[in-house]
Amino acid sequence: MPEDARARQRTGTGVGLLLALVLAAVLLTALPGGGGRNGGDCAPLTVGSWSAQDRLTGEFARYGDDGARADDWTGGDGTHSVRLPDGRLLWLFSDTYLGQVYGPPNPFGESHAWRDTTAPLVRNSAVLMRGGRLEATLPAPLFPDPAPNQWRWPVAARVEPRSPGSDEQVVRVLLWVRTAGPSPWIYGVPTATEVATLSLPGLRVESVTRILDEQRVQDPSRRVLFGTTLVEDGEWTYVFGGDDGRAASRPVSSAHVARVPRGGLAEPGAWEYWDGSRWTTGARPRPVLGDGRRTGVGSAFSVVRQDGTYVLFTMAAGTKGLAAVTSYWSCSPTGPWHGPEKDFTPSLPSGQVAAYNPQAHPELSGGGRLVLSYDVNWLETSLASAELSRNVSLYRPRFVTLRLTRPR
């Protein structure tokens, strides 16, 4: 072959390879599960600054201390929120105290509002807010127990079409089903993920659909419950979940992700799970974050999407996880996730307490600010009920406002 022909062949091969690589990169950033739908907008993000959100924290204190009714919310954890079409905000909680709250001093002479230790404790509740003011507690528990020794904890929720393409809207609430078990499963054995459908505007529970039953997974610490957080991106809703690695003495748990077409949260067959290389309906989900030691998540965490970047908030690994919140970032819900980034430690009340369950509330955010809640509980579980009644202010959500910036 003449030299000029060989040169043209080499040049053509090089151009073809370059074009193929460019095309592959474009496809990778365009496809969900590759680089993210808007991977070109992705940039590292971390918490640049934060401050206490005293107004929201104070509103839950005001409502919880109001003794006008004995069947109202007086404290709870598992804080999630969803904006309704009429402007109201629906707050969802897991274990919840009802009953009467009494002004200070408490029976120990301390300057705390308190409740009787016989006050009702229900497994879930929902509270309505309008114009920044909490107004009413829905009949509790909102979601009945599925079976003896089982209960439902509500997690993330969304307003979505009743079915794909429908003009009618409903509220979908993700539920964790847990079953009573021995130590170390003092908070219940992970059992299943469900989705409840609530009517609008009345918020009547129409149905509960089981999405993923994990009872056949022999090791409870490997069971995955989905719904700790939801992120919408285009026509997909990404549903994040985790296992209970910490109950099995692993320093951190692992994060997983599924995706559902918008309007399909209540359809088990519409769910696709990330198996480590692709979206599938038939394989076990594989972790997208967590090495079991330094990187990973707490049992509940939150993810938001800002300017093409996914940001995950969780309690830090190790003993710092009792008080410090950390974050990871990624260009795709499937990772790779980068971090952990620097921690920040929001304020905690005095006593042997811990922070957990950092949750973002996009409905209350805007203008470059992100509202994040965290829950507080007594560390020693055998004393928790008495201590939380002795000082009712402990077992209530606290709020901070964050600004996300590029790391320096």
XYZ file of C-alpha atoms in Angstrom:
408
model
C 0.000 0.000 0.000
C 1.427 3.467 -0.905
C 2.571 5.580 2.048
C -0.024 8.315 1.405
C -2.803 5.702 1.426
C -1.521 4.245 4.687
C -1.405 7.772 6.152
C -5.002 8.434 5.063
C -6.043 5.082 6.607
C -4.337 5.924 9.912
C -5.925 9.375 9.931
C -9.382 7.994 9.148
C -9.073 5.362 11.863
C -8.006 7.980 14.396
C -10.893 10.327 13.500
C -13.361 7.448 13.657
C -12.110 6.394 17.069
C -12.267 9.973 18.321
C -15.843 10.368 17.070
C -16.820 7.081 18.700
C -15.356 8.195 22.025
C -17.122 11.551 21.833
C -20.420 9.851 20.992
C -19.972 7.404 23.881
C -19.307 10.264 26.276
C -22.402 12.122 25.089
C -24.543 9.023 25.500
C -23.094 8.342 28.949
C -23.993 11.790 30.231
C -27.393 11.729 28.566
C -28.595 8.413 29.975
C -29.902 8.138 33.567
C -27.651 5.721 35.412
C -24.659 6.812 33.351
C -23.461 10.331 33.999
C -26.895 11.714 34.854
C -29.437 13.321 32.590
C -27.699 16.709 32.752
C -24.207 15.470 33.510
C -22.689 18.484 31.732
C -24.062 20.767 34.468
C -22.611 18.638 37.255
C -20.020 20.114 39.606
C -18.832 19.192 43.109
C -21.064 20.623 45.839
C -20.761 20.662 49.615
C -22.214 22.599 52.540
C -20.700 26.067 52.374
C -22.563 27.528 55.338
C -25.475 26.745 57.598
C -27.576 28.394 60.282
C -30.335 27.358 62.657
C -33.878 27.699 61.291
C -35.456 28.842 64.552
C -38.857 29.734 63.090
C -39.669 26.203 61.951
C -38.174 24.613 65.056
C -40.233 26.978 67.183
C -43.440 26.247 65.292
C -43.240 22.549 66.111
C -42.515 23.442 69.740
C -45.556 25.730 69.824
C -47.862 23.161 68.293
C -46.547 20.288 70.397
C -46.991 22.247 73.636
C -50.552 23.313 72.822
C -52.784 21.482 75.283
C -56.098 22.289 73.595
C -56.572 18.673 72.395
C -55.341 15.367 73.755
C -55.195 13.595 70.367
C -52.764 16.020 68.711
C -49.112 15.443 67.856
C -46.797 16.319 70.765
C -43.548 14.830 69.444
C -42.223 12.460 66.805
C -39.370 11.464 64.521
C -38.909 10.327 60.927
C -39.690 13.846 59.670
C -40.779 14.096 56.001
C -42.846 16.680 54.147
C -44.733 17.082 50.883
C -46.436 20.144 49.378
C -50.086 19.593 48.399
C -51.670 21.211 45.317
C -53.759 23.597 47.465
C -50.635 24.966 49.157
C -50.844 23.032 52.409
C -47.809 21.147 53.638
C -48.278 17.582 54.854
C -45.785 16.504 57.516
C -45.309 12.769 58.060
C -43.824 11.184 61.181
C -42.932 7.712 62.386
C -43.233 6.927 66.118
C -45.365 9.713 67.570
C -46.484 10.820 71.025
C -50.027 12.114 71.403
C -51.706 13.036 74.690
C -51.696 16.054 76.974
C -48.677 18.281 77.522
C -48.321 20.128 80.820
C -46.433 23.331 81.424
C -43.334 23.541 83.594
C -42.160 22.704 86.132
C -42.195 18.953 85.551
C -42.609 16.465 88.442
C -38.846 16.672 89.029
C -38.971 20.437 89.519
C -37.255 21.125 86.206
C -38.268 23.939 83.862
C -39.508 21.598 81.103
C -42.957 21.041 79.643
C -43.817 17.378 80.203
C -46.294 14.597 79.490
C -47.481 11.666 81.537
C -45.572 8.436 80.893
C -48.880 6.760 79.996
C -49.398 9.102 77.018
C -50.298 7.285 73.759
C -47.449 6.337 71.422
C -48.531 5.524 67.850
C -46.411 4.189 65.002
C -47.126 7.024 62.555
C -48.884 10.358 62.248
C -49.497 13.236 59.860
C -49.800 16.951 60.629
C -51.054 19.692 58.301
C -49.432 23.103 57.946
C -50.869 26.134 56.179
C -49.029 29.402 55.689
C -46.196 28.306 57.947
C -48.507 27.421 60.841
C -49.342 23.880 61.968
C -53.111 23.452 62.107
C -54.255 19.876 62.716
C -53.217 16.283 63.306
C -54.927 13.692 61.113
C -56.464 10.713 62.954
C -53.525 8.643 64.163
C -52.151 6.230 63.284
C -52.822 7.185 59.686
C -51.481 3.873 58.369
C -52.714 0.814 60.322
C -50.467 -2.082 61.266
C -50.302 -4.659 58.446
C -50.207 -7.640 60.844
C -49.642 -8.451 64.530
C -46.176 -7.372 65.720
C -45.675 -5.353 62.515
C -45.999 -1.645 61.894
C -45.624 0.964 59.168
C -43.291 3.937 59.233
C -43.983 6.574 56.538
C -40.984 7.999 54.751
C -40.824 10.128 51.588
C -43.957 11.258 49.738
C -44.861 12.861 46.416
C -47.905 14.267 44.665
C -48.097 12.539 41.303
C -50.635 11.572 38.617
C -52.925 8.736 39.646
C -51.475 6.877 36.663
C -48.948 7.934 33.995
C -50.526 10.656 31.875
C -53.564 11.119 34.140
C -54.804 14.615 35.027
C -55.992 13.463 38.456
C -53.463 13.782 41.263
C -52.980 11.751 44.426
C -50.423 11.607 47.230
C -48.087 8.610 47.259
C -46.458 7.835 50.592
C -43.607 5.324 50.834
C -43.913 3.045 53.857
C -41.396 0.878 55.677
C -42.831 -2.281 57.191
C -40.911 -3.553 60.203
C -41.475 -6.574 62.439
C -40.764 -6.836 66.152
C -37.555 -8.745 66.813
C -34.891 -9.437 69.434
C -31.699 -7.446 69.942
C -30.039 -5.956 67.939
C -33.323 -5.330 66.104
C -34.772 -3.119 68.816
C -36.294 -0.872 66.136
C -37.786 -3.793 64.247
C -36.610 -6.183 61.556
C -36.778 -4.732 58.003
C -39.665 -6.464 56.250
C -41.025 -4.676 53.154
C -41.445 -1.456 51.198
C -45.017 -0.346 50.472
C -46.709 2.621 48.811
C -49.901 4.163 50.157
C -52.223 6.204 47.947
C -54.005 9.153 49.587
C -56.901 11.004 47.983
C -56.856 14.741 47.333
C -57.844 17.000 48.902
C -59.262 14.817 51.693
C -56.113 12.722 52.357
C -58.082 9.509 52.800
C -55.963 6.356 52.605
C -57.341 4.632 49.500
C -54.943 1.703 49.243
C -51.590 0.282 50.309
C -49.531 -1.669 47.766
C -46.560 -3.876 48.635
C -43.660 -3.020 46.336
C -40.712 -5.078 47.577
C -41.058 -7.908 50.103
C -37.689 -8.664 51.734
C -38.720 -11.517 54.043
C -36.981 -14.113 51.857
C -33.597 -12.437 52.404
C -32.224 -14.507 55.284
C -29.807 -11.904 56.683
C -31.936 -8.981 57.952
C -28.954 -6.632 57.729
C -28.935 -7.147 53.937
C -32.598 -6.327 53.465
C -33.216 -3.055 51.621
C -36.096 -0.694 52.377
C -36.714 2.029 49.793
C -38.149 5.494 50.189
C -35.946 7.397 52.614
C -35.802 10.074 49.908
C -37.150 10.750 46.403
C -35.629 12.844 43.619
C -37.393 13.748 40.374
C -35.329 14.094 37.216
C -37.173 14.378 33.919
C -39.737 11.611 33.579
C -38.144 9.493 36.307
C -38.536 9.461 40.068
C -35.421 8.090 41.756
C -36.189 6.286 45.004
C -33.300 5.860 47.423
C -33.116 3.301 50.190
C -30.719 1.511 52.466
C -29.963 -1.596 54.444
C -29.537 -1.883 58.221
C -25.816 -2.518 58.326
C -25.397 -0.653 61.586
C -27.659 -3.125 63.360
C -25.176 -5.803 62.288
C -22.292 -3.835 63.836
C -21.067 -2.377 60.553
C -19.986 1.275 61.024
C -22.204 2.421 58.148
C -25.069 1.131 56.028
C -25.193 1.018 52.224
C -27.316 3.194 49.941
C -29.336 1.742 47.037
C -31.478 3.318 44.333
C -34.478 2.405 42.207
C -36.317 4.383 39.541
C -39.976 4.645 38.578
C -41.670 6.486 35.688
C -43.584 9.492 36.953
C -47.017 8.339 38.051
C -45.902 4.766 38.657
C -44.865 4.696 42.310
C -47.808 2.445 43.253
C -47.103 -0.042 40.431
C -44.640 -2.764 41.562
C -43.920 -3.769 37.953
C -42.851 -0.214 37.093
C -39.963 -0.231 39.554
C -36.445 -0.788 38.235
C -33.499 -1.406 40.548
C -29.839 -0.600 39.971
C -27.956 -3.925 40.012
C -24.475 -2.436 39.746
C -24.374 -2.090 35.966
C -27.920 -1.529 34.703
C -31.539 -0.947 35.638
C -33.456 -4.191 36.037
C -36.724 -5.534 37.396
C -35.471 -9.029 38.155
C -32.165 -8.774 40.063
C -31.237 -7.828 43.620
C -30.369 -4.148 44.021
C -26.686 -3.462 44.525
C -25.239 -0.652 46.673
C -24.374 2.650 45.028
C -22.603 3.986 48.136
C -20.983 2.324 51.127
C -17.832 0.319 51.773
C -19.009 -0.837 55.210
C -16.296 1.148 56.981
C -15.531 4.759 56.098
C -18.115 5.576 53.447
C -21.837 4.935 53.621
C -25.065 6.186 55.111
C -27.135 6.065 58.245
C -30.403 4.166 58.331
C -32.146 7.256 56.946
C -30.643 9.869 54.630
C -31.715 12.462 52.073
C -30.780 13.337 48.481
C -31.425 16.532 46.527
C -30.543 17.565 42.985
C -29.152 21.043 42.369
C -27.947 22.294 38.973
C -27.285 18.789 37.687
C -25.513 17.582 40.846
C -26.945 15.051 43.269
C -26.114 15.785 46.926
C -26.670 13.198 49.656
C -26.933 14.122 53.351
C -26.376 11.560 56.093
C -25.021 11.257 59.602
C -21.252 10.818 59.636
C -19.606 7.434 60.136
C -18.419 6.320 63.580
C -19.081 8.132 66.831
C -19.339 11.473 64.992
C -22.590 10.126 63.560
C -24.315 10.844 66.870
C -24.136 14.569 66.162
C -22.449 15.449 62.846
C -24.030 15.596 59.384
C -21.882 14.944 56.315
C -22.555 14.889 52.570
C -21.578 13.215 49.298
C -22.048 14.389 45.722
C -22.468 12.667 42.362
C -23.337 13.416 38.747
C -25.732 10.451 38.687
C -28.074 8.777 41.168
C -26.093 5.554 40.638
C -22.763 7.200 41.426
C -19.904 7.252 41.691
C -20.482 9.196 44.914
C -17.658 11.449 46.076
C -16.964 12.204 49.708
C -17.630 12.321 52.515
C -17.290 16.083 52.457
C -16.661 18.146 55.584
C -19.057 17.617 58.481
C -21.193 20.163 60.261
C -22.661 19.786 63.737
C -26.079 21.375 64.330
C -27.124 22.305 67.847
C -28.478 19.648 70.198
C -30.334 20.017 73.498
C -28.444 19.105 76.645
C -28.482 15.538 77.888
C -27.512 12.132 76.522
C -29.089 12.711 73.129
C -28.221 11.978 69.501
C -29.148 13.496 66.147
C -30.278 11.347 63.220
C -32.351 11.260 60.016
C -31.237 14.450 58.197
C -33.975 15.212 55.677
C -34.116 17.929 53.016
C -37.354 19.838 52.466
C -37.291 21.343 48.946
C -40.860 22.597 49.463
C -39.498 25.104 51.995
C -36.293 25.898 50.127
C -35.378 28.374 47.408
C -33.147 31.293 46.561
C -30.037 29.183 46.954
C -31.042 28.013 50.417
C -31.944 24.464 51.412
C -33.946 23.603 54.532
C -32.830 20.446 56.331
C -34.397 18.820 59.392
C -32.871 16.389 61.858
C -34.445 14.342 64.624
C -33.368 14.025 68.264
C -33.717 11.091 70.641
C -32.367 9.842 73.959
C -29.332 7.602 73.550
C -30.114 4.989 76.201
C -33.117 3.144 74.785
C -34.236 1.691 78.118
C -34.620 5.235 79.497
C -35.833 6.946 76.337
C -39.586 6.873 76.998
C -39.241 8.319 80.494
C -36.738 10.992 79.450
C -38.777 12.065 76.413
C -41.839 12.511 78.641
C -39.830 14.305 81.316
C -38.810 16.904 78.707
C -41.159 16.920 75.700
C -38.972 19.332 73.730
C -36.393 16.604 73.058
C -38.324 14.369 70.673
C -39.119 16.947 68.007
C -37.522 17.953 64.707
C -34.935 20.708 64.535
C -34.229 22.659 61.344
C -31.243 24.317 59.705
C -30.812 26.304 56.501
C -27.885 25.406 54.235
C -26.075 26.949 51.304
C -24.379 24.536 48.910
C -21.143 25.705 47.307
C -18.244 24.223 45.375
C -15.509 22.856 47.661
C -12.395 25.002 47.866
